[in-house]
Short mmCIF file of C-alpha atoms in Angstrom, two decimals:
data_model
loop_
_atom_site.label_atom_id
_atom_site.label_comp_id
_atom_site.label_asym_id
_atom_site.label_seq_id
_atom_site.Cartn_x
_atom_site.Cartn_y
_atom_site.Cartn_z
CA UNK A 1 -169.59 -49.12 -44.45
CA UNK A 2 -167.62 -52.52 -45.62
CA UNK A 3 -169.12 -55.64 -44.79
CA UNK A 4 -166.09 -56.01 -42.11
CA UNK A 5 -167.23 -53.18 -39.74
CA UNK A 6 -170.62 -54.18 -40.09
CA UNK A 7 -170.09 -57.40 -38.71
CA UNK A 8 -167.79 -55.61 -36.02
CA UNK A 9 -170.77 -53.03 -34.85
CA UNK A 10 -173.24 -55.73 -35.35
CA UNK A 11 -171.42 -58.32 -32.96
CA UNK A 12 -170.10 -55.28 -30.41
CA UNK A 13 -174.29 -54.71 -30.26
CA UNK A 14 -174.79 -58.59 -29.64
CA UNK A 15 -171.90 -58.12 -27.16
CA UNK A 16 -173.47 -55.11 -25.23
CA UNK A 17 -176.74 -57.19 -24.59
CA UNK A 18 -175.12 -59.94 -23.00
CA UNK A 19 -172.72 -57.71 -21.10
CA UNK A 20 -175.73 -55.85 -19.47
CA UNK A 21 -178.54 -58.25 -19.07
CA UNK A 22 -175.95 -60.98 -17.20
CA UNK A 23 -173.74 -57.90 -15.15
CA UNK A 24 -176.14 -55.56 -14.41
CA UNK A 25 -177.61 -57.18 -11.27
CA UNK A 26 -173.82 -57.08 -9.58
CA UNK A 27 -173.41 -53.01 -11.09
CA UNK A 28 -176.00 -52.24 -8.68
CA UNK A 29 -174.67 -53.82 -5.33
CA UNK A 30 -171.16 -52.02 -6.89
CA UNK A 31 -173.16 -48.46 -6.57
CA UNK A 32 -174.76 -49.12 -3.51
CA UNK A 33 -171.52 -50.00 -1.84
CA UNK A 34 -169.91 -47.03 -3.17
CA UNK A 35 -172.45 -44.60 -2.38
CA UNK A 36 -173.88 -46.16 0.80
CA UNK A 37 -172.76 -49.33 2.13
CA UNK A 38 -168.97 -48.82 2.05
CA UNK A 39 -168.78 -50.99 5.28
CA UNK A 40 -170.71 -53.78 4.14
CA UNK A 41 -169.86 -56.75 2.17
CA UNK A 42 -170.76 -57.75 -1.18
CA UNK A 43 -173.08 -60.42 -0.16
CA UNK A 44 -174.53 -58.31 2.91
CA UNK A 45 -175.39 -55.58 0.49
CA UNK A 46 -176.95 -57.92 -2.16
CA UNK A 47 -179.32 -59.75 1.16
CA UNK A 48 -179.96 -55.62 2.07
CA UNK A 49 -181.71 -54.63 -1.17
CA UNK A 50 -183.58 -58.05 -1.69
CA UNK A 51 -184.91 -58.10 1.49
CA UNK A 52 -186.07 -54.23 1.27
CA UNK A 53 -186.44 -53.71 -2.20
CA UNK A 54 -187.20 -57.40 -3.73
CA UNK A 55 -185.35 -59.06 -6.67
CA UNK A 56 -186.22 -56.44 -9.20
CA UNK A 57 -184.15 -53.92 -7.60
CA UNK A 58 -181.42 -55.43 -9.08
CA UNK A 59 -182.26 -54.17 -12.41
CA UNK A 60 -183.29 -50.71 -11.65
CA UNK A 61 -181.91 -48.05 -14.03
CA UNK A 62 -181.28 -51.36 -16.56
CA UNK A 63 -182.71 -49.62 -19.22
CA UNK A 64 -180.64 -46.57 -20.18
CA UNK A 65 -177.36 -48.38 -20.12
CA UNK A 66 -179.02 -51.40 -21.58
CA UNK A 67 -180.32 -49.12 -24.34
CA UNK A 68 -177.15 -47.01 -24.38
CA UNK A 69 -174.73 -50.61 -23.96
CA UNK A 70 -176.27 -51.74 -27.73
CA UNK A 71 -174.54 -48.95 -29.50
CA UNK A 72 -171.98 -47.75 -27.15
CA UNK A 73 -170.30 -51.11 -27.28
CA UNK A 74 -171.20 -51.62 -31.52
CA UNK A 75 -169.18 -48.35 -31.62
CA UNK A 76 -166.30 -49.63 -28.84
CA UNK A 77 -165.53 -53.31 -30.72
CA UNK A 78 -166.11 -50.99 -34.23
CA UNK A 79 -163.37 -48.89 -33.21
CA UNK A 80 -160.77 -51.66 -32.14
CA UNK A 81 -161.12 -53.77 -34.76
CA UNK A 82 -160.58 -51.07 -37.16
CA UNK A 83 -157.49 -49.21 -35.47
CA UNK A 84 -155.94 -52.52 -34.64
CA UNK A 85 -156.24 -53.69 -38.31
CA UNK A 86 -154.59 -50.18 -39.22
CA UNK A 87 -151.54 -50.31 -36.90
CA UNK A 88 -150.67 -53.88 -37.13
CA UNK A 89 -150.49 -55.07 -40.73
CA UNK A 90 -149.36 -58.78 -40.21
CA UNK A 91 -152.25 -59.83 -37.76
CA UNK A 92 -152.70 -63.09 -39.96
CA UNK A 93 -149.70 -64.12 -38.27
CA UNK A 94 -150.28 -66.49 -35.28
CA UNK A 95 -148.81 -64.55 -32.41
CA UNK A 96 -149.33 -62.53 -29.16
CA UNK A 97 -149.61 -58.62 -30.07
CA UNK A 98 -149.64 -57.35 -26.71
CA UNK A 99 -148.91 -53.55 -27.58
CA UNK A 100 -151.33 -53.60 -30.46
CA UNK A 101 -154.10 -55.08 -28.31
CA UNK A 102 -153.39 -52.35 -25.72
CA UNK A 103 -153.41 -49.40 -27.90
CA UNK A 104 -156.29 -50.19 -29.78
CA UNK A 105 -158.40 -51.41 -26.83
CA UNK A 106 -157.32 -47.22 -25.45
CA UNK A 107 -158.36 -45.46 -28.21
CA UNK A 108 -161.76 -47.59 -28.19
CA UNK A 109 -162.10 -46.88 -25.18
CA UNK A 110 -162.26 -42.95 -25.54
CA UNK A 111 -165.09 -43.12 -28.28
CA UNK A 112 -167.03 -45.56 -25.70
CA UNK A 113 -167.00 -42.95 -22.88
CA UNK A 114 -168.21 -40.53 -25.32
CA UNK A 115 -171.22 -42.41 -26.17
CA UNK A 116 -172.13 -44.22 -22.70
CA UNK A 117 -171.67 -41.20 -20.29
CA UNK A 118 -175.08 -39.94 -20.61
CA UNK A 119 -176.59 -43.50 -19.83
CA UNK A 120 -173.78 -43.86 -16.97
CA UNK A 121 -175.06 -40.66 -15.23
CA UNK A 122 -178.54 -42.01 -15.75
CA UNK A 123 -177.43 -45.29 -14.30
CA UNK A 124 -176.30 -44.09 -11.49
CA UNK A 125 -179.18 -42.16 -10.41
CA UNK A 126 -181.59 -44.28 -10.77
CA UNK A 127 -179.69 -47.13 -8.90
CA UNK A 128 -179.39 -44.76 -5.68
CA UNK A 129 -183.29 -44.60 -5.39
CA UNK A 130 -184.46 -47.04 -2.90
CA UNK A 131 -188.17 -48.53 -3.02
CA UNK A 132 -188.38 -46.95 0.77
CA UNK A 133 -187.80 -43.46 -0.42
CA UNK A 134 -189.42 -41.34 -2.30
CA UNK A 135 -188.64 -41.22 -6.11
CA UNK A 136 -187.75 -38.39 -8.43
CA UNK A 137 -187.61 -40.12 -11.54
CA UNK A 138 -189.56 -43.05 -12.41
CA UNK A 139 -187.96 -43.78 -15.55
CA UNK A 140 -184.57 -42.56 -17.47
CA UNK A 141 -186.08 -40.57 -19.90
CA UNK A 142 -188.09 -38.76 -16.93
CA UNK A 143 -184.24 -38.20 -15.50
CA UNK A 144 -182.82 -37.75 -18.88
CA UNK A 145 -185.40 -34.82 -19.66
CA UNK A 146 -184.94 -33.21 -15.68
CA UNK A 147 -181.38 -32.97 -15.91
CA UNK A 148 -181.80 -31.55 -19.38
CA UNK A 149 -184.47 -29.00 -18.29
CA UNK A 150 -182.38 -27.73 -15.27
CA UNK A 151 -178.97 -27.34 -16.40
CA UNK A 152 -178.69 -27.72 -20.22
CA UNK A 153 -178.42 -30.26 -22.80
CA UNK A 154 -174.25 -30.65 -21.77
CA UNK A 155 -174.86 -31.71 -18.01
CA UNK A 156 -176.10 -35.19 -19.68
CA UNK A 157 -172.00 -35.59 -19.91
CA UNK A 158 -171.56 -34.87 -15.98
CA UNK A 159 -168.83 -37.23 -15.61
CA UNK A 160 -166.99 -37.10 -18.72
CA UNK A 161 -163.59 -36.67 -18.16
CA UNK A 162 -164.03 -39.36 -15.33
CA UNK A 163 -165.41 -41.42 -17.68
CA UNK A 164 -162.78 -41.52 -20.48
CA UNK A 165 -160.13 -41.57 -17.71
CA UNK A 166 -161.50 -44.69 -16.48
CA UNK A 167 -162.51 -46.19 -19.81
CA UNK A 168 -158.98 -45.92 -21.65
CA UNK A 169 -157.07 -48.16 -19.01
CA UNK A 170 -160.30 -50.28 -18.66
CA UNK A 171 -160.59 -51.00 -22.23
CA UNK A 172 -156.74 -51.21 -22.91
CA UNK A 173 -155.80 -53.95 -20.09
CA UNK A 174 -159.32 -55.58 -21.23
CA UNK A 175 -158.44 -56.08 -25.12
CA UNK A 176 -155.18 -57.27 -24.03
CA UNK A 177 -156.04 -59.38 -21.76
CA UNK A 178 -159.00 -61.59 -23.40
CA UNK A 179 -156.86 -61.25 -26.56
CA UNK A 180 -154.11 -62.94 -25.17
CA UNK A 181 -156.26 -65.38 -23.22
CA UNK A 182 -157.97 -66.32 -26.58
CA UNK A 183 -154.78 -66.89 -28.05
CA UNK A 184 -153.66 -69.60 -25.30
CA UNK A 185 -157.16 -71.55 -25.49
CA UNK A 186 -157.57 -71.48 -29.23
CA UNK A 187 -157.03 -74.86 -30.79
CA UNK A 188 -156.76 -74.85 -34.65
CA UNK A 189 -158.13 -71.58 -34.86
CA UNK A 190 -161.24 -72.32 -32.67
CA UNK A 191 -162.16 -71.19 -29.55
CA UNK A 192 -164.13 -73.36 -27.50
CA UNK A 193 -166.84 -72.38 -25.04
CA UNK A 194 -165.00 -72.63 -22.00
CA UNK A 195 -162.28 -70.58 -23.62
CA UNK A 196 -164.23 -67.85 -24.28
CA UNK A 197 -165.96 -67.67 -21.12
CA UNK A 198 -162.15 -67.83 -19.15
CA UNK A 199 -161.07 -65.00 -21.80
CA UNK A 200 -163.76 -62.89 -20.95
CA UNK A 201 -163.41 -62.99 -17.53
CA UNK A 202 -160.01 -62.88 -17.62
CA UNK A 203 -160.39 -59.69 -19.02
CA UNK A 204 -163.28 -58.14 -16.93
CA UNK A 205 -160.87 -59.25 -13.75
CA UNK A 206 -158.00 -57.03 -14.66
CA UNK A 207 -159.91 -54.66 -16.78
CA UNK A 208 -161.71 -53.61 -12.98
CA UNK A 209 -158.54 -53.48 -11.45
CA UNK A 210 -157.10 -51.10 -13.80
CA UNK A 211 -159.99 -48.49 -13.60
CA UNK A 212 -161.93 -48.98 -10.60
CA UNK A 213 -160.89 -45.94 -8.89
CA UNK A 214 -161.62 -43.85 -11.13
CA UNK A 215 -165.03 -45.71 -11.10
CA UNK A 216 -165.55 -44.69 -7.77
CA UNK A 217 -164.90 -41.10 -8.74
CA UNK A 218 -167.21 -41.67 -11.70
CA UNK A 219 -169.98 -42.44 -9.77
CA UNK A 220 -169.93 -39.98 -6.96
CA UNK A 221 -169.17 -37.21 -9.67
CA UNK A 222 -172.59 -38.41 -11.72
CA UNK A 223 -175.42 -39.02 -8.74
CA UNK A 224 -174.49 -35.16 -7.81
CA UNK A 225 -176.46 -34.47 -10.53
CA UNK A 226 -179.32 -34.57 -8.41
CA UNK A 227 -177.68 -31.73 -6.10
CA UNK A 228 -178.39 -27.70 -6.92
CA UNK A 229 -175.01 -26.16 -8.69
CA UNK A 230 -174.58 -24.38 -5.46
CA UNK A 231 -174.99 -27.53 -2.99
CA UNK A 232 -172.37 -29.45 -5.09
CA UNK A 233 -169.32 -30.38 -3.86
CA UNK A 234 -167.05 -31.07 -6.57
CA UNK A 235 -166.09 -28.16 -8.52
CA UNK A 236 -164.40 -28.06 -12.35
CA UNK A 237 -160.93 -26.94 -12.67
CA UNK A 238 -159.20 -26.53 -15.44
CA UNK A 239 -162.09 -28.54 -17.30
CA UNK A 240 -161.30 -31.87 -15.08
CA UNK A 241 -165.42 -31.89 -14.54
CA UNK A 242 -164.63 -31.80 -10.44
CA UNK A 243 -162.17 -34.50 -10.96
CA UNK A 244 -159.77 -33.30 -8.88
CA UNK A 245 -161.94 -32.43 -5.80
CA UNK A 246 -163.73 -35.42 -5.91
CA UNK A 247 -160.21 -37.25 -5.79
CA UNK A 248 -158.97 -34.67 -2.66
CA UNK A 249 -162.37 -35.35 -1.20
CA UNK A 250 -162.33 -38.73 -1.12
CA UNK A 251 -158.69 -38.96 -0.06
CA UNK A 252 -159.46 -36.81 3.09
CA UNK A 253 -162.35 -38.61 4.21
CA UNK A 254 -161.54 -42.30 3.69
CA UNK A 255 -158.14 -42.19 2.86
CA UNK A 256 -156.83 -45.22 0.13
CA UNK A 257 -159.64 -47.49 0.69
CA UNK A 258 -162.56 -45.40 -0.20
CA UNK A 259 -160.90 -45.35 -3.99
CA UNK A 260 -161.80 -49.29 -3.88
CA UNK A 261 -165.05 -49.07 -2.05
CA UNK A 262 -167.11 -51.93 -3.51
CA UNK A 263 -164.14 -53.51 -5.60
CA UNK A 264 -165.66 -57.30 -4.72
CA UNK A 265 -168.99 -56.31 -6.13
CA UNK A 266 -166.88 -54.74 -9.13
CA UNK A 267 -164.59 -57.66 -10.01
CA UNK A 268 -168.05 -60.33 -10.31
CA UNK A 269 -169.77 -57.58 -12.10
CA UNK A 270 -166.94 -57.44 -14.86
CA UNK A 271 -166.25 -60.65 -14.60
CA UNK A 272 -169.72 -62.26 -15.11
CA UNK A 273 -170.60 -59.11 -17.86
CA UNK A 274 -167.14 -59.84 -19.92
CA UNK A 275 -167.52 -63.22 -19.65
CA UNK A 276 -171.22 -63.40 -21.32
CA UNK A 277 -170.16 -60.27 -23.88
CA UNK A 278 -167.06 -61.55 -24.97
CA UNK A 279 -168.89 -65.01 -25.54
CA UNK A 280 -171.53 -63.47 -27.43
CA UNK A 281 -168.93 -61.50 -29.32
CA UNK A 282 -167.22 -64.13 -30.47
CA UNK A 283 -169.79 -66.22 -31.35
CA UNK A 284 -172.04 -63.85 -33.31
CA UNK A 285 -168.21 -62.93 -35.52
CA UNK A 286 -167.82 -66.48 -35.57
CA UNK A 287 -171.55 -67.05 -36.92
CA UNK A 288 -171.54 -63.90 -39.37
CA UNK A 289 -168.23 -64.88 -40.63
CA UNK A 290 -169.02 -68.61 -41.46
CA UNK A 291 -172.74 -67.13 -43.42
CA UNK A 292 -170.35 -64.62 -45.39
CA UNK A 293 -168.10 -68.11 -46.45
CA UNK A 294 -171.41 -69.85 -47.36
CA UNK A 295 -172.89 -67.06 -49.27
#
């Protein structure tokens, strides 16, 4: 490995930290309100679980994705920086490079959704147990090894082709957008720490509105893990991992709006994660980058 993508994984690790330990709190209202409280409002959701479940609900199931978020996103800003390096030769040269940005930020986003899925499915079903009922799993790996015990090492991927459906747009519109918002606050090559912070949530706000949907479709496909293969609803075709009947079935029984079912909660979540991660991103580059001058 050159010293380059070392200091890309290295910073995308730094980057997946600060995404997860500042956005996870909001992921959980954003599963709640998808799975249970599609009525309520963000804040009415949030004032639900403290009140019945205290302020460390907020970081139940923290742990897979926070373990899974370390690598997952070393491999996602790995990826980028390398394809966009190989498809755009000149990027010395000040200037936007929107289609670049875009394609690179895609194809990261497909190894991401390879690596994360098992922690997303995880996620997911640990954030749906409530301190009121009773509790299957008390930990991921106690999930991790039941789902593997009961239907084979590949149902850890439930959710797959959800995943990299949602993760291509997500990541595309996101590169492009804190790229580009980088580009207008930089001063002499610098970013301040406003900057980044705008840049990042710049990018988590449009990022969210690009894939949320498929999100929602995500999420319901993944907690029916914890259903027998006969009581599930969603069934594969055509190896679309139930894609398509979780899309009919949401369609039929809340029309538009239940493909947008806890958006609010979504677009803080995003916005507060890509903020911190995009900070800590460029800071750590910035910091590994001025030690490589040095030394």
């Amino acid at each position: 490995m050159s010293l380059q993508s070392f200091q890309d994984t290295f910073c995308g690790a730094v980057a997946g930290f600060s995404f997860r330990f500042f956005g996870h709190p909001f992921d959980t209202v954003k599963v709640r309100m998808q799975m249970n409280d599609k009525k309520r409002s963000f804040v009415s959701s949030a004032i639900k679980i403290f009140h019945k479940e205290g302020i460390f609900a907020y970081y139940k199931g923290m742990l897979s994705p926070l373990l899974a978020d370390i690598p997952s996103n070393a491999v996602l800003f790995g990826i980028y920086e390398y394809v966009f390096r190989q498809i755009c030769s000149n990027s010395q040269e000040k200037k936007p490079y929107f289609l670049e940005w875009f394609m690179a930020g895609g194809v990261a986003g497909i190894g991401y959704a390879i690596v994360v899925c098992p922690a997303e499915m995880t996620k997911c079903v640990l954030q749906m147990q409530k301190e009121y009922l009773h509790k299957q799993f008390k930990s991921p790996f106690q999930c991790f090894a039941y789902v593997v015990k009961n239907y084979g090492i590949g149902s850890v991927f439930k959710g797959l082709v959800a995943t990299i459906l949602r993760d291509i747009p997500q990541n595309a519109t996101f590169f492009a957008t804190y790229e580009y918002s980088k580009y207008i606050f930089s001063k002499n090559g610098d970013l301040p720490f406003y900057g980044a912070l705008i840049s990042g949530a710049l990018g988590g706000f449009t990022c969210c509105l690009a894939s949320y949907p498929m999100d929602v479709v995500k999420t319901q496909l993944q907690v029916e893990i914890k259903e027998t293969l006969q009581n599930r609803k969603f069934k594969p075709r055509f190896y679309d991992g139930g894609v398509t009947e979780c899309v009919k079935y949401i369609w039929q029984t809340q029309g538009y709006k239940g493909f947008w079912s806890g958006v609010e909660s979504c677009i803080i979540y995003y916005m507060v994660g890509c903020a911190a991660q995009f900070t800590g991103y460029y800071y750590a580059q910035s910091l590994l980058t001025n030690y490589s001058k040095q030394h």
